[in-house]
Short mmCIF file of C-alpha atoms in Angstrom, two decimals:
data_model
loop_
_atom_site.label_atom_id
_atom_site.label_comp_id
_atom_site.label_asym_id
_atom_site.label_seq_id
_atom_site.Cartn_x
_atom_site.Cartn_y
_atom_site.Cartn_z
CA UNK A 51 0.00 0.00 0.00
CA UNK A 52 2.94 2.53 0.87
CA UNK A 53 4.70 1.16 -2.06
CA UNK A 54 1.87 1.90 -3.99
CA UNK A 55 1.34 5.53 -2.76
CA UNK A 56 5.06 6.40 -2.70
CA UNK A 57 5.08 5.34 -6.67
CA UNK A 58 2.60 7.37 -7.46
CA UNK A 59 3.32 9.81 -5.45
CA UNK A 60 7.00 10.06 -7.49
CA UNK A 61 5.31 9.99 -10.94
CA UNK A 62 3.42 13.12 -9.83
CA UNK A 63 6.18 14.65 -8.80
CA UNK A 64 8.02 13.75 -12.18
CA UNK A 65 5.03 14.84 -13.97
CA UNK A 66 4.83 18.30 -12.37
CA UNK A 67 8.82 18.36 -12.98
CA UNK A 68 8.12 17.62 -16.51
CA UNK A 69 5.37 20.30 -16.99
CA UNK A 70 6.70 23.10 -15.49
CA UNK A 71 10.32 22.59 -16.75
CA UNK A 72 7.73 22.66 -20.49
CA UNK A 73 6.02 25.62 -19.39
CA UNK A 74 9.01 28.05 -18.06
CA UNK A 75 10.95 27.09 -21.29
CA UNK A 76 8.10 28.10 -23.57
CA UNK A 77 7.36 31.20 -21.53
CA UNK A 78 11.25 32.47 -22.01
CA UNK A 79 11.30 31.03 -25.93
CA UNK A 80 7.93 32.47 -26.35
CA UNK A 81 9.05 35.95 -25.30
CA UNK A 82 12.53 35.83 -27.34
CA UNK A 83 10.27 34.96 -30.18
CA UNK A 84 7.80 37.44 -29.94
CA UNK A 85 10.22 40.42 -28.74
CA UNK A 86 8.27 41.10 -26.32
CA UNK A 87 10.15 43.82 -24.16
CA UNK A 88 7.85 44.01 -21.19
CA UNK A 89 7.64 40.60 -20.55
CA UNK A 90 11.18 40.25 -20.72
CA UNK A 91 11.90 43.98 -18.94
CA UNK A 92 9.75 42.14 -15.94
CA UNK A 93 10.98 38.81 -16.26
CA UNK A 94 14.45 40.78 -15.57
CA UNK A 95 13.41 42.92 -12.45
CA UNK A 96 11.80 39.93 -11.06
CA UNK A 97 14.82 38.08 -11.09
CA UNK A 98 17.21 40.84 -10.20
CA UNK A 99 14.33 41.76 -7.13
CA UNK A 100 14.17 37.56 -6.32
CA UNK A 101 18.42 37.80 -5.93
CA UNK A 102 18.49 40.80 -4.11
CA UNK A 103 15.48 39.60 -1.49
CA UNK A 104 17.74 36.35 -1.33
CA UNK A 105 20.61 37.97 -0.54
CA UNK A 106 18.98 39.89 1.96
CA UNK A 107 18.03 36.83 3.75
CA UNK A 108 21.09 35.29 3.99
CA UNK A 109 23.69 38.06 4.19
CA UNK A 110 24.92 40.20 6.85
CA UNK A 111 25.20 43.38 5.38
CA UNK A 112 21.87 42.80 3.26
CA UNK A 113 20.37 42.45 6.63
CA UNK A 114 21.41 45.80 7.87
CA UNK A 115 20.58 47.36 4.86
CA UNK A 116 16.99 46.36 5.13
CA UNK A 117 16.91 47.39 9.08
CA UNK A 118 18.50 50.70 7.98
CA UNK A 119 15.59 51.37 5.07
CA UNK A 120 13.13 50.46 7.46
CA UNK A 121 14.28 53.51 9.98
CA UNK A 122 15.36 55.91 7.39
CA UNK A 123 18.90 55.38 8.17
CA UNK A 124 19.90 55.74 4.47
CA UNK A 125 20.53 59.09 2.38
CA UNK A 126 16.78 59.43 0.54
CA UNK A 127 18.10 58.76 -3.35
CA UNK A 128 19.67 54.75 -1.89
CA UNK A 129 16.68 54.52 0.52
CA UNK A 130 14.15 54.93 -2.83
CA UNK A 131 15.83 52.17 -5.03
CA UNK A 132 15.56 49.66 -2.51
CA UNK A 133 12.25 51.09 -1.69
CA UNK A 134 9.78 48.80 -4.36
CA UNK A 135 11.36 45.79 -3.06
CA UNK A 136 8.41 44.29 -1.29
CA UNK A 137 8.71 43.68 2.34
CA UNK A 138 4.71 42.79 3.81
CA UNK A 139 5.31 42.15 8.08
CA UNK A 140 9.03 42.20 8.10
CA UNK A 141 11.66 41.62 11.28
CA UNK A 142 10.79 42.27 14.70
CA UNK A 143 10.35 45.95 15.04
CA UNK A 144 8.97 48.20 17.78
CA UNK A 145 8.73 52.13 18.25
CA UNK A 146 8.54 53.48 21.79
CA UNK A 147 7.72 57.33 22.34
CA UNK A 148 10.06 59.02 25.10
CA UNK A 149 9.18 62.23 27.18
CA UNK A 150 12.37 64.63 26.22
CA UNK A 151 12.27 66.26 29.87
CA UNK A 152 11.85 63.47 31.95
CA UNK A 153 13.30 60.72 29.16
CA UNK A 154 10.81 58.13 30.63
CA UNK A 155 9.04 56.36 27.72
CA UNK A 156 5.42 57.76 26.93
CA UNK A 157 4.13 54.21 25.09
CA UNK A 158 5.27 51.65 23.18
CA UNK A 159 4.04 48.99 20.78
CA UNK A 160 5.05 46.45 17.92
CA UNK A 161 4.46 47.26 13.88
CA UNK A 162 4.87 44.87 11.41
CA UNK A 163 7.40 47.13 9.29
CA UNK A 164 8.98 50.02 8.69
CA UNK A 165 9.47 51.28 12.20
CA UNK A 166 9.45 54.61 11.03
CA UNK A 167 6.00 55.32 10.61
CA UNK A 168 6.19 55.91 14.02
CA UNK A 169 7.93 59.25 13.31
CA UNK A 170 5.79 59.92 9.59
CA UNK A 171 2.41 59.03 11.14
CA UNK A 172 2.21 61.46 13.43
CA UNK A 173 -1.82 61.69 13.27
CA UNK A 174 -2.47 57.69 13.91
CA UNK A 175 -0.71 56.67 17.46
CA UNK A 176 1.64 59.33 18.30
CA UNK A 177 1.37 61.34 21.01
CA UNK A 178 1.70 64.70 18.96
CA UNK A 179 -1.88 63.68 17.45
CA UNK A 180 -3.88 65.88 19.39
CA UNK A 181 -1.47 68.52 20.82
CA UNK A 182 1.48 70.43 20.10
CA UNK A 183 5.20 69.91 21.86
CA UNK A 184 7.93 67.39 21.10
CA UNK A 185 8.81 63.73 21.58
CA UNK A 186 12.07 61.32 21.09
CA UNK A 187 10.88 58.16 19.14
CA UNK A 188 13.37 55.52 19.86
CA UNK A 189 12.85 52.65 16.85
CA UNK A 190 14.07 49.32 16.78
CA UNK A 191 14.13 46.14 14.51
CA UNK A 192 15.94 42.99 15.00
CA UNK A 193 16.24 40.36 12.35
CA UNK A 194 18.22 37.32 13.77
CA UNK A 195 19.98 38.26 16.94
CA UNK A 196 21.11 41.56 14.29
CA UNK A 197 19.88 45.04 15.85
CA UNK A 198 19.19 48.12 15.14
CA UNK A 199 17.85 50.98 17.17
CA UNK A 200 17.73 54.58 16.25
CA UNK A 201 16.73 57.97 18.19
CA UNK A 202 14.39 60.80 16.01
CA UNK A 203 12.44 63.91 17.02
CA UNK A 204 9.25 64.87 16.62
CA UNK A 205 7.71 68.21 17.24
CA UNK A 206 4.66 69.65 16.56
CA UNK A 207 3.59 73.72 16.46
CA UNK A 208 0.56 75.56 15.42
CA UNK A 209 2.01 75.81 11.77
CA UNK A 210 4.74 72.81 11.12
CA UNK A 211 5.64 69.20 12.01
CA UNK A 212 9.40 68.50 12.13
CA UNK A 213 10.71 65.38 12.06
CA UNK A 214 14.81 64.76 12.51
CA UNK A 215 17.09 61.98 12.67
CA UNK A 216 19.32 62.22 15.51
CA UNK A 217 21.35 59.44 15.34
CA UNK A 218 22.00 55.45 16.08
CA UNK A 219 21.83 54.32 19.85
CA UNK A 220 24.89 51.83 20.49
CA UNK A 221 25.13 48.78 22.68
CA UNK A 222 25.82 50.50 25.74
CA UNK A 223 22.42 52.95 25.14
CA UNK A 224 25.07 56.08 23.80
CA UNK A 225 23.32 58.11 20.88
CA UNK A 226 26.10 57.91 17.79
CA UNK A 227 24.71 61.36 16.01
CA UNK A 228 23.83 61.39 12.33
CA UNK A 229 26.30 62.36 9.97
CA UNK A 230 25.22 65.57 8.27
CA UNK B 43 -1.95 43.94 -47.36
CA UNK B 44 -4.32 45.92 -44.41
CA UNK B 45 -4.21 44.47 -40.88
CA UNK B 46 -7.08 45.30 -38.55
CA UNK B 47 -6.76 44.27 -35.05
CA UNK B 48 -8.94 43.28 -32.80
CA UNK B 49 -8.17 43.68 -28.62
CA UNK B 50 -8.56 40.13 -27.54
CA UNK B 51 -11.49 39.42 -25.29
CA UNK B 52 -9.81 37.89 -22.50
CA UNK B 53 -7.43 40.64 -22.40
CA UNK B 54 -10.26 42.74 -22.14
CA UNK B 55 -11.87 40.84 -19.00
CA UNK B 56 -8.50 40.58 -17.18
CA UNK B 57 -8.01 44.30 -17.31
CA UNK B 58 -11.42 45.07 -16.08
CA UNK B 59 -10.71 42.70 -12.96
CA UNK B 60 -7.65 43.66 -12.08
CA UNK B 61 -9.00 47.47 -12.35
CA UNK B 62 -11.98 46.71 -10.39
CA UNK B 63 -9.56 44.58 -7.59
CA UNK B 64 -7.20 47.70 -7.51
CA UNK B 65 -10.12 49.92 -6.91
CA UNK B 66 -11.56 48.10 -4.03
CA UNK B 67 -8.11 48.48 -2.70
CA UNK B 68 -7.38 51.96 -3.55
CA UNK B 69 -10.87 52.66 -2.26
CA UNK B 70 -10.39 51.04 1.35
CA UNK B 71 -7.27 53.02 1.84
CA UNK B 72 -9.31 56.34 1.04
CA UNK B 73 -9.70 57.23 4.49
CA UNK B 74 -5.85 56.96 5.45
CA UNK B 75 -5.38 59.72 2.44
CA UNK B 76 -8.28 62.12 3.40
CA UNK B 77 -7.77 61.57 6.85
CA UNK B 78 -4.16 62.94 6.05
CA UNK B 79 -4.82 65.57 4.05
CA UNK B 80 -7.78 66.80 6.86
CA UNK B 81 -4.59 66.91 9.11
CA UNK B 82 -1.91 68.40 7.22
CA UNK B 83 -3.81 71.21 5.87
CA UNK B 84 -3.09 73.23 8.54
CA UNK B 85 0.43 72.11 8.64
CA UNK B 86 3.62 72.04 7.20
CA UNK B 87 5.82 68.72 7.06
CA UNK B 88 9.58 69.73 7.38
CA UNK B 89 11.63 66.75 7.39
CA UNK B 90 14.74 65.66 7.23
CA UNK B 91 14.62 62.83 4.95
CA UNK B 92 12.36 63.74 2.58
CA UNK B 93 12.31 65.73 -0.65
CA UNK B 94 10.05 69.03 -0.31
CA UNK B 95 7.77 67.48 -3.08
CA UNK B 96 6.76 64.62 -1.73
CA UNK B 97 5.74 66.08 2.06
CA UNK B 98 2.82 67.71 -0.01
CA UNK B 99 -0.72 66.35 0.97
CA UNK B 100 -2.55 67.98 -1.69
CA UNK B 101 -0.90 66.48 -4.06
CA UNK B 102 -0.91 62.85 -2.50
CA UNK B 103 -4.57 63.70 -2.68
CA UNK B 104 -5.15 64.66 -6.15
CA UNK B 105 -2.87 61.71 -7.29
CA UNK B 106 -4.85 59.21 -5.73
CA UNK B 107 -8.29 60.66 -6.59
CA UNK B 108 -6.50 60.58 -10.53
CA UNK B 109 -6.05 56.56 -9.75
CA UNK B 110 -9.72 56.36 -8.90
CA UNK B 111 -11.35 58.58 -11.49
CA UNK B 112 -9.12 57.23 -14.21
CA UNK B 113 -9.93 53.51 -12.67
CA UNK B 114 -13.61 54.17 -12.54
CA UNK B 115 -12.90 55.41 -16.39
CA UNK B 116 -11.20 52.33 -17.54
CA UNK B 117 -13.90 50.17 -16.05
CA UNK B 118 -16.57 51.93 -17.64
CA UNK B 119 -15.12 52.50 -21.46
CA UNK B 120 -12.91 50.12 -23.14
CA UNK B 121 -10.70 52.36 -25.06
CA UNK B 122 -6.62 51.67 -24.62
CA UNK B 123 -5.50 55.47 -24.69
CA UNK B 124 -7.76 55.36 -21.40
CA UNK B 125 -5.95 52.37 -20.36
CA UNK B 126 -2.59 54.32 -21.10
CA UNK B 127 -3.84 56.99 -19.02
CA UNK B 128 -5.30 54.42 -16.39
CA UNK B 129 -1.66 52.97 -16.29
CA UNK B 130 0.06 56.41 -16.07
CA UNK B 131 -2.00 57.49 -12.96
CA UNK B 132 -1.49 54.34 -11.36
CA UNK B 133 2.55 54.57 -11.54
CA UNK B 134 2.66 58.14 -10.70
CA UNK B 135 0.80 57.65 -7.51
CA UNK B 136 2.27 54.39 -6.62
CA UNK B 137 5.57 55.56 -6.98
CA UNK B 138 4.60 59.09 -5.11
CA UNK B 139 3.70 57.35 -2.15
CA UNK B 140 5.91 54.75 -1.81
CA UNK B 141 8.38 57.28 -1.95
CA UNK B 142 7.34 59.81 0.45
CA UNK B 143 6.55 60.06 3.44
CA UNK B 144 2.42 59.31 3.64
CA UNK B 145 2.57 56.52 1.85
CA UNK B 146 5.89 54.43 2.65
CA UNK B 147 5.07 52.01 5.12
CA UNK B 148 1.82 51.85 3.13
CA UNK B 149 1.41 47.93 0.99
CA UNK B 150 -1.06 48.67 -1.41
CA UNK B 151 1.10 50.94 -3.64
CA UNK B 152 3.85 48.40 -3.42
CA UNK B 153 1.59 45.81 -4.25
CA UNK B 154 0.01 47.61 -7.04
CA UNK B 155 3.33 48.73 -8.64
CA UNK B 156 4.32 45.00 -9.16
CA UNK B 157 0.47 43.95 -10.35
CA UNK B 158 0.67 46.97 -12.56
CA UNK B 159 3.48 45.35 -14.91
CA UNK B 160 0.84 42.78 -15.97
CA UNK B 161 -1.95 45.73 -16.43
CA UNK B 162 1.23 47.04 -18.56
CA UNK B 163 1.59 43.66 -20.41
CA UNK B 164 -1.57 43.15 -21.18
CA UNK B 165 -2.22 46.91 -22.46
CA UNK B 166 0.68 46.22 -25.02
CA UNK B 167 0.00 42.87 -25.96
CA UNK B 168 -3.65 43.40 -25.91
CA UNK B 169 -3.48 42.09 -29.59
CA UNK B 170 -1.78 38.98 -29.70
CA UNK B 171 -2.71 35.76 -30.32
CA UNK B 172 -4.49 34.13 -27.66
CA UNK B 173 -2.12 31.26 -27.17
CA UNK B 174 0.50 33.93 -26.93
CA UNK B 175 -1.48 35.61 -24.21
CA UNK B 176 -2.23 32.01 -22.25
CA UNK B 177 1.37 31.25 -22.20
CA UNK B 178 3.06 34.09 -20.80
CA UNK B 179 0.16 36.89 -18.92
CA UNK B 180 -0.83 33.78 -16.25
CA UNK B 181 3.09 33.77 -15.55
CA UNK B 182 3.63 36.96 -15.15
CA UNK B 183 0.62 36.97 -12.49
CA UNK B 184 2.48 33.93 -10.33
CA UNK B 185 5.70 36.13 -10.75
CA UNK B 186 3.88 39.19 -9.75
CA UNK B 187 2.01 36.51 -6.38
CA UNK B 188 6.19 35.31 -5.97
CA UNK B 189 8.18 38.89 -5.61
CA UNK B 190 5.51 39.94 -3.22
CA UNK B 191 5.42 36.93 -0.74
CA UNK B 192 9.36 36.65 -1.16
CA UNK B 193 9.68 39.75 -0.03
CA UNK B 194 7.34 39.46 2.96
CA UNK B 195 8.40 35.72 4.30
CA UNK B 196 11.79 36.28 4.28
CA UNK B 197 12.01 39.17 6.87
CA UNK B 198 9.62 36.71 9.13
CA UNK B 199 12.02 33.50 9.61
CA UNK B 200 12.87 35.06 12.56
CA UNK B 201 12.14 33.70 16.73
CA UNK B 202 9.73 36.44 16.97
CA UNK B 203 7.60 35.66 14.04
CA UNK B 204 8.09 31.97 15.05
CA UNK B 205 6.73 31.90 18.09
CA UNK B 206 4.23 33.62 17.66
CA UNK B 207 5.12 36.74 19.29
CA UNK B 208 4.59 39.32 16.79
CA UNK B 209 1.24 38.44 15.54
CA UNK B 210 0.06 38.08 19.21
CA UNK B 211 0.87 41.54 19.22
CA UNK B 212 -0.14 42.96 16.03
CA UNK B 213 -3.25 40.75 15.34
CA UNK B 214 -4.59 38.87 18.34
CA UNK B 215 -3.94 41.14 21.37
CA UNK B 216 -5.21 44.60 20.81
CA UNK B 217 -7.22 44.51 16.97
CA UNK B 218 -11.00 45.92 18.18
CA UNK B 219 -12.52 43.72 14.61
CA UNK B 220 -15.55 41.69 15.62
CA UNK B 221 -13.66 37.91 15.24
CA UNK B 222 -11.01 38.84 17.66
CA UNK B 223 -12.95 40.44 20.32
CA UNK B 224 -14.74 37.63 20.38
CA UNK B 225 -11.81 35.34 20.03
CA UNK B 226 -10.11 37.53 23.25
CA UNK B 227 -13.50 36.69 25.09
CA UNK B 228 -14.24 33.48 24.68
CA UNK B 229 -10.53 31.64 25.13
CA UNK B 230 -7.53 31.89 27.76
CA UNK B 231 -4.47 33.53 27.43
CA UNK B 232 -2.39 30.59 27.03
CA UNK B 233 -5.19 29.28 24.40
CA UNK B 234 -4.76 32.31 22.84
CA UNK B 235 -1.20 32.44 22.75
CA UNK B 236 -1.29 29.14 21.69
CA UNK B 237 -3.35 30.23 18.84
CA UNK B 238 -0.93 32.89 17.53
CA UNK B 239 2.21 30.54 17.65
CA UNK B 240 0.26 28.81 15.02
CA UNK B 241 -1.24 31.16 12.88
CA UNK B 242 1.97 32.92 12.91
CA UNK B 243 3.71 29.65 11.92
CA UNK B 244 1.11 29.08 9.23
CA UNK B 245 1.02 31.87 7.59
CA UNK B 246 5.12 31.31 7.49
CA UNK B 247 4.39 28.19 5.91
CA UNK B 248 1.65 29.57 3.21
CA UNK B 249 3.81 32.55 2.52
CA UNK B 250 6.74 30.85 1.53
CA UNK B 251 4.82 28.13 -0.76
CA UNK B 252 3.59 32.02 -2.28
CA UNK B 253 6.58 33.10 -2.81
CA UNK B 254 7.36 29.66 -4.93
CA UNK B 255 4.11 29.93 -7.09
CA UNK B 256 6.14 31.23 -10.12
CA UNK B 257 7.57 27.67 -10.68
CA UNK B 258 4.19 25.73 -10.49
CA UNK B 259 1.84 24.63 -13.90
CA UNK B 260 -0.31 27.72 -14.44
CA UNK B 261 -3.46 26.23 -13.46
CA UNK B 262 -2.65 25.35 -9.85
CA UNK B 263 -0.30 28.27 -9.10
CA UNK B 264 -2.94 30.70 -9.74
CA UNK B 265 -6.43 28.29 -8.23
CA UNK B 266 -3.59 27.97 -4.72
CA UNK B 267 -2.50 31.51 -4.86
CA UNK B 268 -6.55 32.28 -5.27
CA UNK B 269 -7.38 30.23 -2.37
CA UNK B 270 -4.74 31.10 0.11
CA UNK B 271 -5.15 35.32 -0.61
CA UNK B 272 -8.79 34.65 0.63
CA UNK B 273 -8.05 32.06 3.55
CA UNK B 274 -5.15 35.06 4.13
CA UNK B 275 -7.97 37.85 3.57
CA UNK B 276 -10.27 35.89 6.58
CA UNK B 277 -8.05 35.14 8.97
CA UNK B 278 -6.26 38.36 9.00
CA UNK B 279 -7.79 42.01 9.59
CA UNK B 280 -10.33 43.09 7.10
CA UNK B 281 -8.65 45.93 6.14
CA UNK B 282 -5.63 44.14 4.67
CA UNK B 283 -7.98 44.06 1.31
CA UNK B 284 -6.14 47.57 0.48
CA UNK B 285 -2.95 45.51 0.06
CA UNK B 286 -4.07 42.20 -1.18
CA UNK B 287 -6.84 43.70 -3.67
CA UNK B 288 -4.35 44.26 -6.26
CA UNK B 289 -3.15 40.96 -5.82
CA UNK B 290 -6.18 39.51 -6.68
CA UNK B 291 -6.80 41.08 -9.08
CA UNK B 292 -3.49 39.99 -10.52
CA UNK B 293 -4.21 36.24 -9.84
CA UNK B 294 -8.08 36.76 -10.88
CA UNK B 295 -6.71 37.91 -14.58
CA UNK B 296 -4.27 35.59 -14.59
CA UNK B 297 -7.38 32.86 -14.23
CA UNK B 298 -9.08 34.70 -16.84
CA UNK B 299 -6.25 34.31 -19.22
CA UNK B 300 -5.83 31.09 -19.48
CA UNK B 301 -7.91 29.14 -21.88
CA UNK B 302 -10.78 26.90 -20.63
CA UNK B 303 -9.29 23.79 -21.21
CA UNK B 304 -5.77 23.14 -21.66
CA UNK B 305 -4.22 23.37 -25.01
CA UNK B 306 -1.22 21.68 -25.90
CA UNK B 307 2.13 24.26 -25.49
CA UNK B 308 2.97 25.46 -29.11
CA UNK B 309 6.30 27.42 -29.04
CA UNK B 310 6.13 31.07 -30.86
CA UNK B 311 2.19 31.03 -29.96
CA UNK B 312 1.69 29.46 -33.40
CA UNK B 313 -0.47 26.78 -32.12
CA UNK B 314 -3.45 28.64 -31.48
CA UNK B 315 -6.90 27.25 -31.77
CA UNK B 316 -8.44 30.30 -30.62
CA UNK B 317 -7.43 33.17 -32.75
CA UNK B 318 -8.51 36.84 -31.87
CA UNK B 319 -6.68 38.88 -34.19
CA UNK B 320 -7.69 38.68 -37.41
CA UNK B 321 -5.65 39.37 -40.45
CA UNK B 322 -7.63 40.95 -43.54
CA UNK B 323 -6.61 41.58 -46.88
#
């Protein structure tokens, strides 16, 4: 009875072998054939976005790179080609608000990416919603054991929000400040 | 010799669906935008990150108001300079909010500048042969269903994701929708906890047989990419139909591309049995 359903079981697996190994060869003859510069444009990104997500995964510095687009710790023109790549729920990240006179924490929470909203988002859960003033947002993500946490200010007036990278926070809690 | 072409029909129906999809996206995340604009018009942005032009709220407005109107547009009339202009809105705003700062943590622009390479494909191609179209628009969909879950499932092989941690947090623990209230209610903590260790490691699981659906047959890459976006689109909040509508819109055109029975593979398209565009002397 295994016997039986571990044959067929490897004849379906053959057969799917067989028909997608058809299928991905036509699609890539197909589009040579046809010059079809879209398909192939895409079928080019896709890979190139498939390697870079891979490498992301697996290598060190791709890691901190993604921690370091997700808290706006990038100049803006290297942060916006990375920025299509898609990244739905990624790493462990957290934003906590701090009181600047007293340096206590105000509230914090998890978000399932890009930390910095908690900076950019002023009008969903940060304290600056309803009234004017300023706040530290301290944002971290951790991918692996790898971490990242950075310091920002907020403030709000009557006519402006201003939002500013200060700088990284190190092991021992010091603030490393941004380089201008 | 005079060559009058015809847009193939199920080109035609797999643009309207992945319109209408984007649309009930674009229209759930409506509020977000005006809720931004009602609180920036008073205010200035000044940041430090980024560029002047994109801190503007009016004009996040108008560009996603564009995407609807020209949407509602495309749906109505099927003309392709409409879908050009459809497309061109789309991109504009997608890229205008991924890029600054109201709409970058945002994943319905993201996921609606991948879908919209198919609407692209299919605008150009809208001619071809339909065994042409068969072959190659269902796999761009699964490629389109791949990048996006690739991108998502690797950043959650993490302990957190794992065990359950982070979702307890971000779904289970504090989201006021109906199911989880009740769900909060009606089991323990350690049931519920118990819970989000394994939705957290199923959705792992789904999400990375997503991100492989480029390399399956057509048929069953786009029927299992269907089926898990709506177990995905019940389990999770409601409101993750602003990211995931484009997406099914992408797999729901690549369903209506493909032919109603399978035809046998002819390399160049040149085996067509259904031909749409018709060559006249």
């Amino acid at each position: 009875m295994f016997k039986m359903i571990g044959h067929l079981f490897s004849r379906m697996k053959e057969t799917i072998r067989i028909e997608v190994h058809r299928e991905l060869s036509a699609f890539l003859l197909n589009i040579r054939s046809q010059r079809d510069g879209c398909a192939a444009v895409f079928t080019s990104l896709f890979l190139v976005q498939m390697s870079f997500i891979g490498f992301l995964a697996v290598s060190s510095s791709g890691q901190e790179l993604a921690r370091d687009r997700f808290q706006l710790n990038l100049d803006w023109r290297e942060w916006a080609v990375i920025q299509v790549t898609p990244a739905m729920y990624n790493f462990e990240n957290k934003i906590v608000y701090i009181d600047p006179t007293t340096e206590k924490p105000i509230h914090g929470f998890w978000v399932n990416h890009h930390t910095a909203r908690g900076v950019y988002e002023v009008r969903r859960r940060s304290p600056l919603a309803k009234r004017n003033g300023c706040v530290q947002v301290l944002l971290s993500s951790r991918y692996r054991g790898r971490e990242l946490v950075t310091l920002h200010k907020l403030c709000r007036d009557q006519y402006a929000i201003t939002a500013i990278r200060i700088g990284v926070v190190d092991q021992q809690g010091e603030v490393i400040p941004r380089r201008k | 010799m005079k060559v009058r072409k015809v847009a193939n029909n199920s080109v035609v129906r797999a643009q309207r669906v992945w319109v209408l999809s984007l649309l009930t996206g674009w229209l759930w995340g409506i509020d977000a935008i005006v809720q931004d604009y009602e609180f920036y018009k008073d205010l200035k942005l000044h940041s430090d990150f980024f560029p002047e032009v994109f801190c503007s709220p009016l004009l996040a407005a108008i560009l996603f108001s564009t995407v609807i109107a020209t949407s509602i547009l495309a749906l109505a009339i099927s003309d392709s300079r409409l879908w050009w202009v459809n497309y061109g809105a789309i991109l504009i705003a997608s890229l205008f909010l991924i890029l600054g700062p109201f709409g970058f943590a945002w994943q319905f622009p993201i996921t609606t500048f991948w879908g919209s390479w198919l609407y692209l494909w299919l605008i150009l191609r809208r001619e071809n042969s339909t065994s042409y179209i068969d072959l190659v628009g269902p796999r761009i969909s699964l490629m389109v269903v791949s990048l996006v879950f690739f991108g998502g499932v690797w950043g959650k092989w993490t302990q957190g994701y794992w065990s359950g941690e982070v979702f307890s947090f971000l779904i289970f623990a504090y989201q006021p929708e109906a199911k989880y209230t009740l769900l909060r209610e009606s089991v323990s903590e350690s049931t519920m906890s118990m819970i989000a260790t394994n939705f957290s490691r199923v959705a792992i699981l789904v999400e990375t047989l997503l991100s492989c659906v480029w390399l399956f047959p057509r048929r069953i890459g786009l029927v299992f990419s269907f089926l898990m976006l709506t177990g995905m689109w019940m389990m999770s909040p409601i409101g993750i139909i602003d990211a995931i509508g484009p997406l099914f819109g992408v797999v729901l055109a690549g369903l209506f591309l493909l032919p109603s029975r399978q035809f046998s593979l002819g390399m160049n398209g040149a085996s067509s049995k259904r031909q749409d565009t018709h060559m006249v002397d």
